Amino acid sequence: MNVMDHPVFRRFWYPVMPLDLLREGPRGFVLLGQPLVLFIDDQGVPAALEDRCCHRTAQLSLGEVCQGRVACPYHGWQYDRSGQCVHVPQMPDRDPGPKRRVRAFHCDVRYGYAWVALEDPIFEIPAIPEAAEPDFELIQEFYEEWKVAGLRVMENELDMAHPSYVHLGTFGSPEHLVAKDAEIREFDGGFHYTGRLGVTQAHHAQQDGNERFLDCSWFAPFVCRLRIDYADGGPAHVIVNCQVPIDHGRSQVVQFCLQQDHGEGFDREALLAFDRKVTLEDKRVLESTDPDMPLDPRGEKHMESDKPGLVIRRMMDRLIADHEGVA
Ligand code: FES
Ligand code: CO
């Protein structure tokens, strides 16, 4: 069985849809093989239902939102956020009754996204401290599908041996092959990672040979916060990379950043273009990796700098074992 087929993955929050897209009408998304329709209810809060009408199975995501309910495109049945059909236009005077309903899923809002959990979530939506700090601005970056396993991307975020190969075109330095002073502190459902990495980078007026201070957090299974401070000062840049599993070989990449007060001369377009370039450098290599990522360390070969990835594998293995037959 592929790791991603384990039902424990249904018990995490995922940032499935940008709120900006939802404001235009209902949208479909396939999460772990489950087709969903997302829409904004009459209170302005997003809701997630199965994307299949209980009348003749049409996709609700092709319909529209009427008074905070999603209306089926086929015959207009309307569903509220709990999945209950509350209106059948062809029999307006009759209560549709409790049997006319579709499944509803947990849905909440954070960081400009509608987050969904298919079953009762084990952990809260990860807290990104900088999102609550007034001198940081949240900037949406990417929302797109990659042909990659989400765990491979998480591991890559904390793999400080890849920039000097993959990111030579942006910040990677051929002289700094690994991070220094790398440390991991685990917590329930994730870990903090700190270290220093030498980079070459023109971005943010940083000089060649500069050093990045890394202060990162991984939240199981697919959220990674990467805070970068520079040795020679300047505003911090926090990248939050989330992977939303479509199925075991495809993942929706959700990336936003939190940019510390930048004052005069901040070039938002340049920042986005730089992060885009970095992301495409990763994409090229990551899409070439095997979507079957073994959690057993004997499944692949390793080196010392792979420690964060190995902790990810061990913690995921533990979570799966702890929820065997429970989810
Ligand atoms: Fe949805 Fe008929 S299929 S209302
Ligand atoms: Co990279």
Coordinates of C-alpha atoms and ligand atoms in Angstrom, one line a residue:
M1 CA 0.0 0.0 0.0
N2 CA 1.2 3.5 -0.8
V3 CA 1.8 5.7 2.3
M4 CA -0.8 8.2 1.0
D5 CA -3.5 5.5 1.0
H6 CA -3.4 5.4 4.7
P7 CA -6.7 6.8 6.2
V8 CA -4.7 8.9 8.8
F9 CA -4.1 11.4 6.0
R10 CA -7.9 12.2 6.1
R11 CA -7.3 13.5 9.6
F12 CA -5.2 16.6 8.9
W13 CA -6.1 20.1 7.8
Y14 CA -5.2 21.1 4.3
P15 CA -5.4 24.6 2.6
V16 CA -7.5 23.5 -0.3
M17 CA -8.7 26.7 -1.9
P18 CA -7.8 30.4 -1.9
L19 CA -10.7 32.5 -0.6
D20 CA -10.3 34.8 -3.6
L21 CA -11.3 32.0 -5.9
L22 CA -14.3 30.9 -3.8
R23 CA -15.7 34.4 -3.8
E24 CA -16.4 33.9 -7.5
G25 CA -18.7 30.9 -6.9
P26 CA -18.5 27.2 -5.9
R27 CA -15.3 25.4 -6.8
G28 CA -14.3 21.7 -7.0
F29 CA -11.2 20.1 -5.6
V30 CA -10.1 16.5 -5.3
L31 CA -8.6 15.9 -1.9
L32 CA -7.0 12.4 -1.3
G33 CA -9.3 11.1 -4.1
Q34 CA -12.4 12.7 -2.5
P35 CA -14.2 15.1 -4.9
L36 CA -15.2 18.2 -2.9
V37 CA -17.3 21.3 -3.7
L38 CA -16.4 24.4 -1.7
F39 CA -18.6 27.4 -1.4
I40 CA -19.2 30.4 0.8
D41 CA -22.3 30.2 3.0
D42 CA -24.7 32.9 4.1
Q43 CA -22.4 33.9 7.0
G44 CA -19.5 34.4 4.6
V45 CA -17.8 31.2 5.9
P46 CA -16.5 28.5 3.5
A47 CA -18.1 25.1 3.5
A48 CA -17.0 21.8 2.0
L49 CA -19.4 19.0 0.8
E50 CA -19.0 15.9 -1.4
D51 CA -19.2 17.0 -5.0
R52 CA -22.0 14.7 -6.0
C53 CA -25.7 15.5 -5.8
C54 CA -27.9 12.9 -4.1
H55 CA -30.5 13.3 -6.8
R56 CA -28.8 12.2 -10.1
T57 CA -25.1 12.6 -9.1
A58 CA -24.3 15.8 -10.9
Q59 CA -21.3 17.7 -9.7
L60 CA -22.4 20.5 -7.4
S61 CA -19.2 22.5 -8.2
L62 CA -20.7 23.2 -11.6
G63 CA -23.7 24.9 -10.0
E64 CA -24.0 28.3 -8.2
V65 CA -24.4 29.7 -4.8
C66 CA -27.9 30.9 -3.9
Q67 CA -28.4 32.6 -0.5
G68 CA -25.4 30.9 0.9
R69 CA -26.4 27.4 -0.3
V70 CA -24.9 25.5 -3.2
A71 CA -27.5 24.8 -6.0
C72 CA -27.1 21.8 -8.2
P73 CA -26.6 22.6 -11.9
Y74 CA -28.9 19.8 -13.0
H75 CA -32.3 20.4 -11.3
G76 CA -31.5 23.1 -8.8
W77 CA -31.6 21.3 -5.5
Q78 CA -30.0 23.4 -2.8
Y79 CA -27.7 22.3 0.0
D80 CA -26.7 24.1 3.1
R81 CA -23.2 23.9 4.7
S82 CA -24.2 20.8 6.7
G83 CA -25.0 19.0 3.5
Q84 CA -28.7 19.0 4.1
C85 CA -30.9 19.6 1.0
V86 CA -33.1 22.5 2.1
H87 CA -34.9 23.3 -1.1
V88 CA -36.2 21.3 -4.1
P89 CA -37.5 23.9 -6.6
Q90 CA -39.9 21.4 -8.2
M91 CA -41.7 20.8 -4.9
P92 CA -41.3 24.1 -3.1
D93 CA -43.9 23.5 -0.4
R94 CA -42.4 20.2 0.8
D95 CA -39.7 19.7 3.4
P96 CA -36.9 17.8 1.5
G97 CA -36.5 15.6 4.6
P98 CA -33.3 14.3 6.3
K99 CA -32.6 11.6 3.7
R100 CA -31.9 14.2 0.9
R101 CA -28.4 15.1 2.0
V102 CA -24.7 14.8 1.0
R103 CA -21.6 14.4 3.2
A104 CA -20.1 17.5 4.8
F105 CA -16.5 17.9 5.9
H106 CA -14.6 20.1 8.4
C107 CA -13.9 23.5 6.8
D108 CA -12.2 26.6 8.4
V109 CA -10.4 29.7 7.3
R110 CA -6.7 30.7 7.8
Y111 CA -4.1 32.7 5.9
G112 CA -6.5 33.5 3.1
Y113 CA -7.4 29.9 2.4
A114 CA -10.3 27.5 3.1
W115 CA -8.8 24.6 5.0
V116 CA -10.5 21.2 4.9
A117 CA -10.2 18.0 7.0
L118 CA -12.0 14.9 5.8
E119 CA -12.3 13.4 9.3
D120 CA -11.8 14.8 12.8
P121 CA -8.4 16.4 12.7
I122 CA -5.7 15.2 15.0
F123 CA -4.0 18.6 15.2
E124 CA -5.0 22.3 14.8
I125 CA -4.3 24.3 11.7
P126 CA -0.6 25.1 12.2
A127 CA 0.1 28.5 13.9
I128 CA 2.5 30.7 11.9
P129 CA 3.7 33.2 14.5
E130 CA 4.6 35.9 12.0
A131 CA 1.0 35.9 10.6
A132 CA 0.0 37.5 14.0
E133 CA 2.8 40.1 14.0
P134 CA 1.8 43.6 12.6
D135 CA 5.2 44.2 10.9
F136 CA 4.7 41.2 8.6
E137 CA 2.7 41.3 5.4
L138 CA 1.1 38.1 4.1
I139 CA 1.7 37.8 0.3
Q140 CA 0.1 34.9 -1.7
E141 CA 2.6 33.3 -4.0
F142 CA 1.6 30.0 -5.7
Y143 CA -1.4 27.7 -6.1
E144 CA -0.7 25.0 -8.7
E145 CA -0.6 21.3 -9.2
W146 CA 2.7 19.4 -9.3
K147 CA 3.3 15.7 -10.1
V148 CA 5.1 15.0 -6.9
A149 CA 4.4 13.3 -3.5
G150 CA 3.8 16.0 -0.8
L151 CA 6.3 14.4 1.5
R152 CA 9.1 14.7 -1.0
V153 CA 8.5 18.5 -1.1
M154 CA 8.5 18.8 2.7
E155 CA 11.7 17.0 2.9
N156 CA 13.2 19.2 0.2
E157 CA 12.2 22.4 2.1
L158 CA 14.5 21.2 5.0
D159 CA 17.2 19.7 2.8
M160 CA 20.1 22.2 3.0
A161 CA 22.3 20.1 0.8
H162 CA 20.3 20.7 -2.4
P163 CA 20.7 24.5 -2.9
S164 CA 24.3 24.3 -4.0
Y165 CA 23.1 22.0 -6.8
V166 CA 19.5 22.9 -7.5
H167 CA 19.6 26.6 -6.8
L168 CA 22.8 27.8 -8.4
G169 CA 20.7 30.1 -10.6
T170 CA 19.3 31.9 -7.6
F171 CA 20.9 31.7 -4.1
G172 CA 22.8 28.4 -4.0
S173 CA 26.5 28.6 -3.2
P174 CA 28.9 26.0 -4.5
E175 CA 31.1 26.6 -1.5
H176 CA 28.4 25.9 1.1
L177 CA 27.4 22.3 0.6
V178 CA 25.5 21.8 3.9
A179 CA 24.1 23.9 6.8
K180 CA 26.0 24.6 9.9
D181 CA 24.8 24.2 13.5
A182 CA 21.8 22.3 12.3
E183 CA 19.5 21.4 15.2
I184 CA 16.1 19.7 15.5
R185 CA 13.7 20.1 18.4
E186 CA 10.6 17.9 18.1
F187 CA 7.1 18.6 19.4
D188 CA 3.9 16.8 19.1
G189 CA 3.1 16.6 15.4
G190 CA 6.3 18.3 14.1
F191 CA 9.6 19.8 14.8
H192 CA 11.6 23.1 14.7
Y193 CA 14.8 23.2 12.7
T194 CA 17.5 25.8 13.0
G195 CA 20.8 26.2 11.2
R196 CA 22.9 28.6 9.1
L197 CA 23.5 28.3 5.4
G198 CA 26.0 30.3 3.2
V199 CA 24.3 31.7 0.1
T200 CA 25.1 33.8 -2.9
Q201 CA 22.2 36.1 -3.6
A202 CA 21.5 39.5 -5.1
H203 CA 17.9 39.5 -3.8
H204 CA 17.1 42.1 -1.1
A205 CA 20.4 43.8 -1.8
Q206 CA 22.2 41.0 0.0
Q207 CA 25.8 40.6 -0.8
D208 CA 27.6 37.5 -2.2
G209 CA 28.8 35.2 0.5
N210 CA 26.0 36.2 2.9
E211 CA 24.7 33.8 5.4
R212 CA 21.1 32.8 6.0
F213 CA 19.9 32.1 9.5
L214 CA 17.2 29.5 9.2
D215 CA 14.4 29.1 11.7
C216 CA 12.0 26.5 10.3
S217 CA 9.1 24.4 11.5
W218 CA 7.6 21.3 10.0
F219 CA 4.0 20.4 10.8
A220 CA 2.8 17.0 10.0
P221 CA 2.2 16.1 7.3
F222 CA 2.5 18.9 4.7
V223 CA 3.1 22.4 6.1
C224 CA 6.6 23.8 6.3
R225 CA 7.5 27.3 7.6
L226 CA 10.9 28.6 6.6
R227 CA 12.0 31.8 8.2
I228 CA 15.1 33.4 6.7
D229 CA 17.0 36.1 8.5
Y230 CA 20.2 37.5 7.0
A231 CA 23.5 37.9 8.8
D232 CA 23.9 41.4 7.6
G233 CA 20.5 42.5 8.7
G234 CA 17.5 43.4 6.6
P235 CA 13.9 42.3 6.8
A236 CA 13.0 38.6 7.5
H237 CA 11.4 36.5 4.8
V238 CA 9.1 33.7 5.9
I239 CA 8.0 31.2 3.3
V240 CA 5.1 28.9 4.1
N241 CA 4.9 25.9 1.8
C242 CA 2.0 23.6 2.1
Q243 CA 1.2 20.5 0.0
V244 CA -2.4 19.5 -0.5
P245 CA -2.6 15.8 -1.5
I246 CA -4.7 15.2 -4.6
D247 CA -3.6 11.6 -4.8
H248 CA -0.3 9.8 -4.0
G249 CA 1.5 11.2 -7.0
R250 CA -0.1 14.6 -7.3
S251 CA 0.0 17.5 -5.0
Q252 CA -1.4 21.1 -5.0
V253 CA 1.4 23.4 -4.1
V254 CA 0.2 26.3 -1.8
Q255 CA 2.8 28.8 -1.0
F256 CA 2.5 32.2 0.7
C257 CA 5.1 34.3 2.3
L258 CA 5.2 36.7 5.2
Q259 CA 7.5 39.7 4.4
Q260 CA 8.8 41.8 7.3
D261 CA 8.4 45.5 7.0
H262 CA 10.5 46.4 4.0
G263 CA 10.2 50.2 4.0
E264 CA 11.1 52.2 0.9
G265 CA 12.3 50.5 -2.2
F266 CA 10.6 47.1 -1.6
D267 CA 9.9 45.6 -5.0
R268 CA 7.1 43.1 -4.6
E269 CA 7.3 42.0 -8.2
A270 CA 11.0 41.2 -7.9
L271 CA 10.3 39.2 -4.7
L272 CA 7.6 37.1 -6.4
A273 CA 9.8 36.6 -9.5
F274 CA 12.7 35.5 -7.4
D275 CA 10.6 33.0 -5.4
R276 CA 9.0 31.8 -8.6
K277 CA 12.4 31.1 -10.1
V278 CA 13.5 29.2 -6.9
T279 CA 10.3 27.2 -7.0
L280 CA 10.7 26.2 -10.6
E281 CA 14.3 25.0 -9.9
D282 CA 12.9 22.7 -7.2
K283 CA 10.0 21.6 -9.4
R284 CA 12.2 20.3 -12.2
V285 CA 14.0 17.9 -9.9
L286 CA 11.1 17.0 -7.5
E287 CA 8.9 15.9 -10.4
S288 CA 11.5 13.5 -11.4
T289 CA 11.5 11.7 -8.0
D290 CA 9.5 8.5 -7.2
P291 CA 6.1 9.4 -5.7
D292 CA 6.4 6.3 -3.5
M293 CA 8.5 7.6 -0.6
P294 CA 9.4 4.9 1.8
L295 CA 9.0 5.8 5.5
D296 CA 11.3 2.9 6.4
P297 CA 14.9 4.4 6.4
R298 CA 16.2 1.2 4.8
G299 CA 14.1 2.0 1.7
E300 CA 16.6 4.7 0.4
K301 CA 20.2 5.7 1.0
H302 CA 21.1 8.8 3.1
M303 CA 23.7 11.2 4.3
E304 CA 24.1 13.2 7.5
S305 CA 22.3 16.3 6.2
D306 CA 19.2 14.2 5.5
K307 CA 18.4 14.3 9.2
P308 CA 15.2 16.5 8.9
G309 CA 13.8 14.3 6.2
L310 CA 14.6 11.2 8.2
V311 CA 12.7 12.7 11.2
I312 CA 9.8 13.5 8.9
R313 CA 9.7 9.8 7.8
R314 CA 10.0 8.5 11.4
M315 CA 7.3 10.9 12.7
M316 CA 4.9 10.0 9.9
D317 CA 5.6 6.3 10.4
R318 CA 4.7 6.8 14.1
L319 CA 1.5 8.8 13.3
I320 CA 0.4 6.0 11.0
A321 CA 1.2 3.3 13.5
D322 CA -0.7 5.2 16.3
H323 CA -3.8 5.5 14.1
E324 CA -3.8 2.1 12.6
G325 CA -7.4 0.9 12.4
V326 CA -8.6 4.1 14.1
A327 CA -9.0 6.6 11.3
Ligands
FES1 FE1 -28.8 17.5 -8.7 FE2 -30.9 16.6 -10.0 S1 -28.9 15.9 -10.1 S2 -30.8 18.3 -8.7
CO2 CO 14.8 24.1 -3.1

